[in-house]
Amino acid sequence: MSSLDTYAAKKLAALEARHLRRTLVETAREDGIWVQRAGRKLLSFSCNDYLNLSQHPNVQDAAIAAIREHGAGAGASRLVTGNHPLYAALETRLARLKQTEAACVFGSGYLANLGIISTLIGRNDLVLVDELSHSCILAGAALSGGKMLTFRHNNIEDARALLTQHRASHRHVLIATDGVFSMDGDLAPLHELAALSQEHDAWLLSDDAHGIGVVGGGRGSGFARGGKADIPLQMGTLSKAVGGYGGYLCASQFVIDLIKTRARTFVYSTALPPPTVAAAIAALDIIEQDAALTAKPLQKAKAFTSRLNLREAESAIVPIVLGDTETTLNASRMLEDEGFLVSAIRPPTVPNGTSRLRLTFTAAHPDAEIARLAAIIGERLLVH
Ligand SMILES: *Cc1c(COP(=O)(O)O)cnc(C)c1O
C-alpha cells in the first residue's frame, strides 16, 4: 500500500474503534418526510426541510421554468458572466424579509461564513464565538487569521468578561453565534448580544440557518423574541426551511458591496444554478404569505416535548442527549426498526460525552406518528 492509503486506512480504523467512523447510507426521499432506506419506508425526523418546500409544486415549477429559460448551471462566477437576472430578485427578497438594505447570496451557508468572516476580520482582530456554534463559523474564524476565543454557551457574562479583557488589544472584534443552535435547538440571546456588541464596538454576526421560515414569524431568530434584534450581519442558508440550496448575508449596502468585492468564496466560486435561485424565490413567497405553515414545525416540536416532559422546544430541533456514542447508535437503530429515521449525532459534531438523537419536526409530520415516536422514546430510552 502507498503511504497515503496506509495513512487513510489507519485513521479510519482508529475512528471505527471509537464508533466515530461515518458512512453514507443511500436514502431516497419520497416526499417531504417519508424516505426509502434498504428497501424499507421510514418516517424521517432527520431532515431540515422544515416546511417541506423542497417538494412544493410552486417551488418545483419555478425551478423547472428557470432551467428552461436560463439553463442548468450559471456558467461562471457572478463577477464574470454568472450574474443572471434572478440573483437581484432573490437578494431583494432576502433583504426585505430580514429588513436590511441589501443582501448577498453565496453557494452555500458554509461558504457564506468562510467568506464573510475572512473578509471582515484580519490578523490583528478578534472573533468571539459561542462554544456550540456551527463548524463553518469556526472555519471562517480560522481562515481569517484573527484570534479566536470561545465563550460559554449563551453566557452573556462570559462574553462580557472576554471583551473586557481583550477588546482594547484588538482593532476589530466580531461576535458570532448560531441564532438557533443546530444540535441543541435553543435560541441565542440575540438582543443581549446586540447590546453587548454595541457597548464594546464589536460586530454581531448571527447564523440563522435553522431560524428562517420557522421562528420569528418566518423571519428568523433575529425576530423571535420581542421584536427585531439589532444585528448588522444576518447570515443564513437557503438549504433548510427554504428547501433548496445556497447561503446568504443580509447587511448594510456598504458591507454587502465590500463582501461582493472581496469575499473569496463569492469572487472565486461559480454562481448558484438558476433553478436553485428561482426555487428559493418561490419558497420565500410561501414563507412570507403562509403564517399558518411557518408556525407548524414549532407546534409539532412542542407537542413532542410536552408529551415527554422535556424542556419546551424553542425551534424545530429537539435533542435527546444520551451521552455515550454506542448507546446513541443503538438507540437510532432501535428507532429504525420501529420505522423512524432519527440520526445519531456524535463528536466532533457535538462535545464529547453528549452524543444524542437529534429530532427535527416539519410542518407535514402526522400528529399520530409524533405521539407513537414519543411513546417509544419515553418507554425505551428515557427510563433509567
Ligand atoms: C447547516 C448549517 C450551515 C451550513 O449551511 P449549508 O447551506 O448547508 O452549507 C451553517 N450554519 C448552521 C448553523 C447550520 O446548521
Tab-separated table of C-alpha atoms and ligand atoms in Angstrom:
chain	number	residue	atom	x	y	z
A	1	MET	CA	0.000	0.000	0.000
A	2	SER	CA	1.132	3.568	-0.613
A	3	SER	CA	1.884	5.716	2.423
A	4	LEU	CA	-1.201	7.739	1.569
A	5	ASP	CA	-3.506	4.715	1.632
A	6	THR	CA	-1.807	3.395	4.781
A	7	TYR	CA	-2.444	6.733	6.457
A	8	ALA	CA	-6.110	6.773	5.439
A	9	ALA	CA	-6.710	3.123	6.431
A	10	LYS	CA	-5.114	3.597	9.867
A	11	LYS	CA	-7.039	6.740	10.546
A	12	LEU	CA	-10.321	5.023	9.593
A	13	ALA	CA	-9.567	2.008	11.810
A	14	ALA	CA	-8.876	4.289	14.786
A	15	LEU	CA	-12.172	6.143	14.233
A	16	GLU	CA	-14.034	2.858	13.838
A	17	ALA	CA	-12.710	1.659	17.212
A	18	ARG	CA	-14.229	4.759	18.846
A	19	HIS	CA	-17.564	4.405	16.975
A	20	LEU	CA	-16.741	7.638	15.144
A	21	ARG	CA	-16.427	6.403	11.589
A	22	ARG	CA	-19.185	7.833	9.409
A	23	THR	CA	-20.697	6.069	6.439
A	24	LEU	CA	-23.172	7.174	3.817
A	25	VAL	CA	-26.455	5.280	3.670
A	26	GLU	CA	-28.435	5.549	0.455
A	27	THR	CA	-31.716	7.236	1.323
A	28	ALA	CA	-34.321	8.147	-1.296
A	29	ARG	CA	-36.748	10.857	-0.269
A	30	GLU	CA	-40.297	10.050	-1.376
A	31	ASP	CA	-41.831	13.318	-0.300
A	32	GLY	CA	-41.131	15.801	2.465
A	33	ILE	CA	-40.925	13.268	5.268
A	34	TRP	CA	-41.089	9.655	4.073
A	35	VAL	CA	-37.868	8.066	2.873
A	36	GLN	CA	-36.743	4.718	1.467
A	37	ARG	CA	-33.739	3.049	3.060
A	38	ALA	CA	-32.581	-0.518	2.371
A	39	GLY	CA	-35.971	-1.374	0.876
A	40	ARG	CA	-37.935	-0.011	3.855
A	41	LYS	CA	-40.138	3.021	4.132
A	42	LEU	CA	-39.218	5.185	7.144
A	43	LEU	CA	-40.622	8.387	8.591
A	44	SER	CA	-37.727	10.829	8.788
A	45	PHE	CA	-37.156	13.033	11.806
A	46	SER	CA	-33.708	13.932	10.483
A	47	CYS	CA	-34.346	16.354	7.684
A	48	ASN	CA	-34.047	20.163	7.817
A	49	ASP	CA	-36.687	20.764	5.131
A	50	TYR	CA	-38.905	22.155	7.913
A	51	LEU	CA	-41.684	23.432	5.663
A	52	ASN	CA	-41.371	20.587	3.125
A	53	LEU	CA	-40.817	23.248	0.481
A	54	SER	CA	-38.328	21.132	-1.479
A	55	GLN	CA	-41.413	19.191	-2.576
A	56	HIS	CA	-43.826	22.105	-3.047
A	57	PRO	CA	-45.300	22.308	-6.577
A	58	ASN	CA	-44.735	26.097	-6.843
A	59	VAL	CA	-41.092	25.683	-5.879
A	60	GLN	CA	-40.530	22.776	-8.259
A	61	ASP	CA	-42.314	24.545	-11.123
A	62	ALA	CA	-40.218	27.684	-10.615
A	63	ALA	CA	-37.025	25.611	-10.793
A	64	ILE	CA	-38.137	23.818	-13.960
A	65	ALA	CA	-39.122	27.084	-15.653
A	66	ALA	CA	-35.738	28.629	-14.744
A	67	ILE	CA	-33.857	25.667	-16.224
A	68	ARG	CA	-35.746	26.134	-19.473
A	69	GLU	CA	-35.151	29.874	-19.552
A	70	HIS	CA	-31.601	30.183	-18.162
A	71	GLY	CA	-30.093	26.676	-18.278
A	72	ALA	CA	-28.992	24.159	-15.663
A	73	GLY	CA	-25.870	25.989	-14.496
A	74	ALA	CA	-24.663	29.578	-14.152
A	75	GLY	CA	-21.545	29.154	-16.285
A	76	ALA	CA	-19.206	31.400	-14.263
A	77	SER	CA	-18.803	33.333	-11.061
A	78	ARG	CA	-21.127	36.313	-10.767
A	79	LEU	CA	-18.389	38.888	-11.297
A	80	VAL	CA	-17.579	37.297	-14.645
A	81	THR	CA	-20.755	36.297	-16.528
A	82	GLY	CA	-22.742	34.304	-13.974
A	83	ASN	CA	-24.882	37.179	-12.731
A	84	HIS	CA	-28.172	36.130	-14.291
A	85	PRO	CA	-31.164	38.397	-13.529
A	86	LEU	CA	-32.733	36.118	-10.929
A	87	TYR	CA	-29.996	36.978	-8.414
A	88	ALA	CA	-31.059	40.560	-7.846
A	89	ALA	CA	-34.642	39.398	-7.369
A	90	LEU	CA	-33.610	36.885	-4.707
A	91	GLU	CA	-31.348	39.346	-2.898
A	92	THR	CA	-34.081	41.986	-2.811
A	93	ARG	CA	-36.441	39.437	-1.296
A	94	LEU	CA	-33.962	38.350	1.358
A	95	ALA	CA	-33.153	41.939	2.346
A	96	ARG	CA	-36.865	42.667	2.645
A	97	LEU	CA	-37.506	39.633	4.846
A	98	LYS	CA	-34.587	40.496	7.150
A	99	GLN	CA	-35.229	44.258	6.997
A	100	THR	CA	-31.740	45.209	5.814
A	101	GLU	CA	-30.547	47.474	2.995
A	102	ALA	CA	-29.013	44.712	0.937
A	103	ALA	CA	-28.156	41.039	0.649
A	104	CYS	CA	-25.590	38.756	-0.975
A	105	VAL	CA	-26.170	35.153	-1.970
A	106	PHE	CA	-23.408	32.519	-1.725
A	107	GLY	CA	-23.008	28.949	-2.970
A	108	SER	CA	-23.927	27.568	0.478
A	109	GLY	CA	-24.225	28.593	4.104
A	110	TYR	CA	-20.826	27.082	4.814
A	111	LEU	CA	-19.224	29.123	2.031
A	112	ALA	CA	-21.031	32.239	3.264
A	113	ASN	CA	-19.444	32.110	6.703
A	114	LEU	CA	-15.999	31.335	5.292
A	115	GLY	CA	-16.281	34.357	3.005
A	116	ILE	CA	-17.915	36.814	5.409
A	117	ILE	CA	-15.676	36.246	8.408
A	118	SER	CA	-12.430	36.153	6.445
A	119	THR	CA	-13.338	39.382	4.630
A	120	LEU	CA	-14.202	41.377	7.748
A	121	ILE	CA	-11.579	40.015	10.141
A	122	GLY	CA	-7.795	40.057	9.792
A	123	ARG	CA	-4.662	39.350	11.764
A	124	ASN	CA	-4.986	41.993	14.452
A	125	ASP	CA	-8.633	41.256	15.070
A	126	LEU	CA	-10.612	39.052	17.409
A	127	VAL	CA	-13.513	36.655	16.833
A	128	LEU	CA	-15.611	35.682	19.859
A	129	VAL	CA	-17.794	32.648	19.230
A	130	ASP	CA	-20.349	30.759	21.283
A	131	GLU	CA	-18.766	27.393	22.082
A	132	LEU	CA	-21.638	25.489	20.402
A	133	SER	CA	-21.523	27.433	17.142
A	134	HIS	CA	-21.575	25.611	13.818
A	135	SER	CA	-18.384	24.271	12.258
A	136	CYS	CA	-18.429	26.879	9.457
A	137	ILE	CA	-18.195	29.780	11.941
A	138	LEU	CA	-15.091	28.202	13.459
A	139	ALA	CA	-13.680	27.509	9.984
A	140	GLY	CA	-14.339	31.125	8.938
A	141	ALA	CA	-12.567	32.400	12.031
A	142	ALA	CA	-9.595	30.118	11.346
A	143	LEU	CA	-9.395	31.277	7.717
A	144	SER	CA	-9.463	34.926	8.788
A	145	GLY	CA	-6.137	34.638	10.603
A	146	GLY	CA	-7.568	36.579	13.555
A	147	LYS	CA	-7.518	35.400	17.141
A	148	MET	CA	-10.489	33.236	18.119
A	149	LEU	CA	-11.860	32.827	21.634
A	150	THR	CA	-14.986	30.911	22.644
A	151	PHE	CA	-17.470	31.980	25.289
A	152	ARG	CA	-19.632	29.578	27.284
A	153	HIS	CA	-22.883	28.627	25.598
A	154	ASN	CA	-25.398	31.502	25.639
A	155	ASN	CA	-23.460	33.061	28.526
A	156	ILE	CA	-23.509	36.850	28.175
A	157	GLU	CA	-21.419	37.386	31.301
A	158	ASP	CA	-18.649	35.176	29.942
A	159	ALA	CA	-18.715	37.048	26.623
A	160	ARG	CA	-18.606	40.346	28.524
A	161	ALA	CA	-15.620	39.206	30.577
A	162	LEU	CA	-13.714	38.248	27.427
A	163	LEU	CA	-14.481	41.626	25.839
A	164	THR	CA	-13.382	43.495	28.950
A	165	GLN	CA	-10.109	41.619	28.925
A	166	HIS	CA	-9.357	41.552	25.174
A	167	ARG	CA	-11.224	44.346	23.399
A	168	ALA	CA	-8.612	47.043	23.824
A	169	SER	CA	-5.785	44.991	22.322
A	170	HIS	CA	-7.638	44.304	19.058
A	171	ARG	CA	-8.588	46.577	16.201
A	172	HIS	CA	-11.907	44.933	15.283
A	173	VAL	CA	-14.000	42.350	17.122
A	174	LEU	CA	-16.639	40.076	15.624
A	175	ILE	CA	-19.077	38.196	17.869
A	176	ALA	CA	-20.504	35.181	16.035
A	177	THR	CA	-23.203	32.760	17.113
A	178	ASP	CA	-25.856	30.433	15.778
A	179	GLY	CA	-29.273	32.110	16.156
A	180	VAL	CA	-30.887	28.688	16.575
A	181	PHE	CA	-28.287	26.155	17.711
A	182	SER	CA	-28.146	23.392	15.154
A	183	MET	CA	-27.620	20.456	17.518
A	184	ASP	CA	-29.480	21.810	20.580
A	185	GLY	CA	-32.422	23.683	19.117
A	186	ASP	CA	-32.253	26.530	21.630
A	187	LEU	CA	-32.139	30.222	20.692
A	188	ALA	CA	-29.234	32.594	21.264
A	189	PRO	CA	-29.927	35.706	23.404
A	190	LEU	CA	-29.575	37.957	20.360
A	191	HIS	CA	-30.977	41.146	21.914
A	192	GLU	CA	-28.490	40.878	24.774
A	193	LEU	CA	-25.610	40.047	22.438
A	194	ALA	CA	-26.550	43.033	20.257
A	195	ALA	CA	-26.465	45.368	23.266
A	196	LEU	CA	-23.141	43.908	24.430
A	197	SER	CA	-21.657	44.305	20.945
A	198	GLN	CA	-22.645	47.960	20.852
A	199	GLU	CA	-21.166	48.656	24.300
A	200	HIS	CA	-17.794	47.321	23.118
A	201	ASP	CA	-17.888	48.392	19.467
A	202	ALA	CA	-17.999	44.787	18.317
A	203	TRP	CA	-19.832	43.476	15.221
A	204	LEU	CA	-22.503	40.818	15.714
A	205	LEU	CA	-22.988	38.010	13.217
A	206	SER	CA	-25.912	35.620	13.691
A	207	ASP	CA	-26.195	32.387	11.730
A	208	ASP	CA	-29.904	31.837	11.169
A	209	ALA	CA	-29.636	28.530	9.290
A	210	HIS	CA	-32.394	26.919	11.382
A	211	GLY	CA	-34.430	30.046	12.076
A	212	ILE	CA	-35.617	31.373	8.720
A	213	GLY	CA	-39.083	30.060	7.891
A	214	VAL	CA	-39.543	28.613	11.367
A	215	VAL	CA	-39.218	31.191	14.172
A	216	GLY	CA	-39.932	34.914	14.397
A	217	GLY	CA	-42.982	34.576	12.138
A	218	GLY	CA	-40.737	33.119	9.432
A	219	ARG	CA	-38.219	35.992	9.533
A	220	GLY	CA	-35.873	34.012	11.742
A	221	SER	CA	-34.179	34.096	15.115
A	222	GLY	CA	-33.394	37.823	14.946
A	223	PHE	CA	-37.138	38.442	15.189
A	224	ALA	CA	-38.057	35.661	17.607
A	225	ARG	CA	-38.013	37.343	20.977
A	226	GLY	CA	-39.867	40.614	21.174
A	227	GLY	CA	-39.125	42.491	18.006
A	228	LYS	CA	-36.143	42.831	15.716
A	229	ALA	CA	-32.729	42.463	17.313
A	230	ASP	CA	-30.119	44.910	16.026
A	231	ILE	CA	-27.780	42.524	14.178
A	232	PRO	CA	-25.616	44.099	11.462
A	233	LEU	CA	-24.635	40.727	9.935
A	234	GLN	CA	-27.532	38.309	9.444
A	235	MET	CA	-26.391	35.232	7.558
A	236	GLY	CA	-28.213	32.008	6.870
A	237	THR	CA	-28.911	29.266	4.402
A	238	LEU	CA	-31.415	28.517	1.657
A	239	SER	CA	-30.811	24.795	2.222
A	240	LYS	CA	-33.091	24.137	5.194
A	241	ALA	CA	-36.602	25.597	5.575
A	242	VAL	CA	-36.212	27.385	2.222
A	243	GLY	CA	-35.948	23.899	0.748
A	244	GLY	CA	-33.189	24.360	-1.845
A	245	TYR	CA	-29.526	25.263	-1.634
A	246	GLY	CA	-27.321	28.307	-1.127
A	247	GLY	CA	-26.301	30.744	1.606
A	248	TYR	CA	-26.828	34.457	2.162
A	249	LEU	CA	-25.804	37.524	4.107
A	250	CYS	CA	-28.226	40.385	4.818
A	251	ALA	CA	-26.486	43.601	5.886
A	252	SER	CA	-25.984	47.269	5.026
A	253	GLN	CA	-25.236	48.309	1.443
A	254	PHE	CA	-21.607	49.166	2.322
A	255	VAL	CA	-20.987	45.767	3.897
A	256	ILE	CA	-22.629	43.893	1.022
A	257	ASP	CA	-20.624	45.891	-1.545
A	258	LEU	CA	-17.407	45.019	0.293
A	259	ILE	CA	-18.359	41.327	0.505
A	260	LYS	CA	-19.139	41.201	-3.223
A	261	THR	CA	-15.760	42.766	-3.956
A	262	ARG	CA	-13.598	40.767	-1.558
A	263	ALA	CA	-15.145	37.576	-0.160
A	264	ARG	CA	-13.115	34.779	-1.704
A	265	THR	CA	-15.920	32.215	-1.641
A	266	PHE	CA	-18.064	34.687	-3.589
A	267	VAL	CA	-15.485	36.036	-6.042
A	268	TYR	CA	-13.800	32.752	-6.942
A	269	SER	CA	-16.719	30.334	-6.924
A	270	THR	CA	-19.350	29.743	-9.596
A	271	ALA	CA	-22.756	31.342	-9.097
A	272	LEU	CA	-25.647	29.199	-7.875
A	273	PRO	CA	-27.555	27.417	-10.663
A	274	PRO	CA	-30.565	29.442	-11.936
A	275	PRO	CA	-33.149	26.764	-10.977
A	276	THR	CA	-31.881	26.906	-7.398
A	277	VAL	CA	-32.272	30.679	-7.276
A	278	ALA	CA	-35.767	30.541	-8.779
A	279	ALA	CA	-36.789	27.824	-6.298
A	280	ALA	CA	-35.616	29.997	-3.401
A	281	ILE	CA	-37.674	32.961	-4.616
A	282	ALA	CA	-40.798	30.789	-4.882
A	283	ALA	CA	-40.135	29.380	-1.404
A	284	LEU	CA	-39.751	32.890	0.074
A	285	ASP	CA	-43.125	33.796	-1.455
A	286	ILE	CA	-44.685	30.991	0.565
A	287	ILE	CA	-42.757	31.853	3.747
A	288	GLU	CA	-43.902	35.482	3.529
A	289	GLN	CA	-47.537	34.624	2.838
A	290	ASP	CA	-48.370	31.485	4.807
A	291	ALA	CA	-48.061	32.221	8.522
A	292	ALA	CA	-50.017	29.081	9.437
A	293	LEU	CA	-47.437	26.945	7.621
A	294	THR	CA	-44.378	28.595	9.205
A	295	ALA	CA	-45.906	28.127	12.674
A	296	LYS	CA	-46.300	24.378	12.262
A	297	PRO	CA	-42.797	22.932	12.790
A	298	LEU	CA	-42.512	24.581	16.211
A	299	GLN	CA	-46.058	23.482	17.140
A	300	LYS	CA	-45.140	19.878	16.274
A	301	ALA	CA	-41.862	20.054	18.197
A	302	LYS	CA	-43.679	21.456	21.242
A	303	ALA	CA	-46.279	18.680	21.063
A	304	PHE	CA	-43.399	16.198	21.268
A	305	THR	CA	-41.520	17.864	24.131
A	306	SER	CA	-44.686	18.276	26.191
A	307	ARG	CA	-45.537	14.562	25.827
A	308	LEU	CA	-42.150	13.641	27.287
A	309	ASN	CA	-41.858	16.491	29.805
A	310	LEU	CA	-38.703	17.682	28.074
A	311	ARG	CA	-37.678	21.344	28.119
A	312	GLU	CA	-40.169	23.076	25.803
A	313	ALA	CA	-38.951	23.240	22.210
A	314	GLU	CA	-37.809	26.707	21.038
A	315	SER	CA	-37.325	25.668	17.415
A	316	ALA	CA	-37.982	22.690	15.143
A	317	ILE	CA	-34.933	20.887	16.603
A	318	VAL	CA	-35.178	18.707	19.711
A	319	PRO	CA	-32.100	16.910	21.083
A	320	ILE	CA	-32.275	13.799	23.239
A	321	VAL	CA	-28.836	13.634	24.785
A	322	LEU	CA	-27.888	10.065	25.669
A	323	GLY	CA	-24.182	10.709	26.312
A	324	ASP	CA	-22.403	7.597	25.170
A	325	THR	CA	-21.765	7.188	21.446
A	326	GLU	CA	-22.517	3.461	21.218
A	327	THR	CA	-25.747	3.833	23.232
A	328	THR	CA	-26.841	6.575	20.855
A	329	LEU	CA	-26.103	4.494	17.764
A	330	ASN	CA	-28.087	1.589	19.259
A	331	ALA	CA	-31.000	3.904	20.034
A	332	SER	CA	-31.008	5.137	16.449
A	333	ARG	CA	-31.055	1.513	15.183
A	334	MET	CA	-33.896	0.619	17.551
A	335	LEU	CA	-35.984	3.528	16.210
A	336	GLU	CA	-35.188	2.476	12.653
A	337	ASP	CA	-36.626	-0.976	13.468
A	338	GLU	CA	-39.780	0.870	14.544
A	339	GLY	CA	-39.978	2.719	11.220
A	340	PHE	CA	-38.385	6.024	12.226
A	341	LEU	CA	-35.267	7.648	10.797
A	342	VAL	CA	-33.597	9.534	13.655
A	343	SER	CA	-29.893	10.142	13.161
A	344	ALA	CA	-27.341	9.704	15.920
A	345	ILE	CA	-25.152	12.781	16.318
A	346	ARG	CA	-21.655	12.130	17.640
A	347	PRO	CA	-18.421	14.011	18.358
A	348	PRO	CA	-16.890	16.075	16.900
A	349	THR	CA	-20.267	17.474	15.766
A	350	VAL	CA	-21.178	17.706	19.466
A	351	PRO	CA	-18.877	17.796	22.535
A	352	ASN	CA	-17.507	14.500	23.909
A	353	GLY	CA	-19.951	12.706	26.195
A	354	THR	CA	-23.011	14.420	24.681
A	355	SER	CA	-23.883	12.081	21.816
A	356	ARG	CA	-27.539	12.458	21.067
A	357	LEU	CA	-30.522	11.760	18.921
A	358	ARG	CA	-31.392	14.929	17.049
A	359	LEU	CA	-35.023	15.159	16.020
A	360	THR	CA	-36.336	17.682	13.554
A	361	PHE	CA	-40.024	18.366	13.072
A	362	THR	CA	-41.588	19.566	9.859
A	363	ALA	CA	-44.979	21.014	9.027
A	364	ALA	CA	-46.075	17.719	7.464
A	365	HIS	CA	-45.330	15.262	10.280
A	366	PRO	CA	-48.554	13.411	11.257
A	367	ASP	CA	-49.525	14.020	14.885
A	368	ALA	CA	-50.253	10.329	15.455
A	369	GLU	CA	-46.723	9.379	14.392
A	370	ILE	CA	-45.236	12.037	16.679
A	371	ALA	CA	-47.243	10.513	19.530
A	372	ARG	CA	-46.017	6.998	18.671
A	373	LEU	CA	-42.397	8.154	18.489
A	374	ALA	CA	-42.718	9.939	21.833
A	375	ALA	CA	-44.203	6.822	23.448
A	376	ILE	CA	-41.359	4.600	22.218
A	377	ILE	CA	-38.665	7.066	23.267
A	378	GLY	CA	-40.336	7.560	26.660
A	379	GLU	CA	-40.588	3.831	27.347
A	380	ARG	CA	-37.279	2.610	25.994
A	381	LEU	CA	-34.782	5.447	26.171
A	382	LEU	CA	-35.728	7.872	28.917
A	383	VAL	CA	-36.469	5.475	31.811
A	384	HIS	CA	-33.338	4.557	33.731
B	1	LIG	C1	-26.418	23.752	8.027
B	1	LIG	C2	-25.752	24.900	8.671
B	1	LIG	C3	-24.880	25.711	7.958
B	1	LIG	C4	-24.426	25.377	6.579
B	1	LIG	O1	-25.374	25.684	5.629
B	1	LIG	P1	-25.287	24.944	4.208
B	1	LIG	O2	-26.101	25.789	3.321
B	1	LIG	O3	-25.845	23.586	4.423
B	1	LIG	O4	-23.842	24.910	3.831
B	1	LIG	C5	-24.382	26.830	8.575
B	1	LIG	N1	-24.686	27.127	9.845
B	1	LIG	C6	-25.513	26.359	10.580
B	1	LIG	C7	-25.821	26.745	11.976
B	1	LIG	C8	-26.057	25.211	10.015
B	1	LIG	O5	-26.841	24.425	10.749
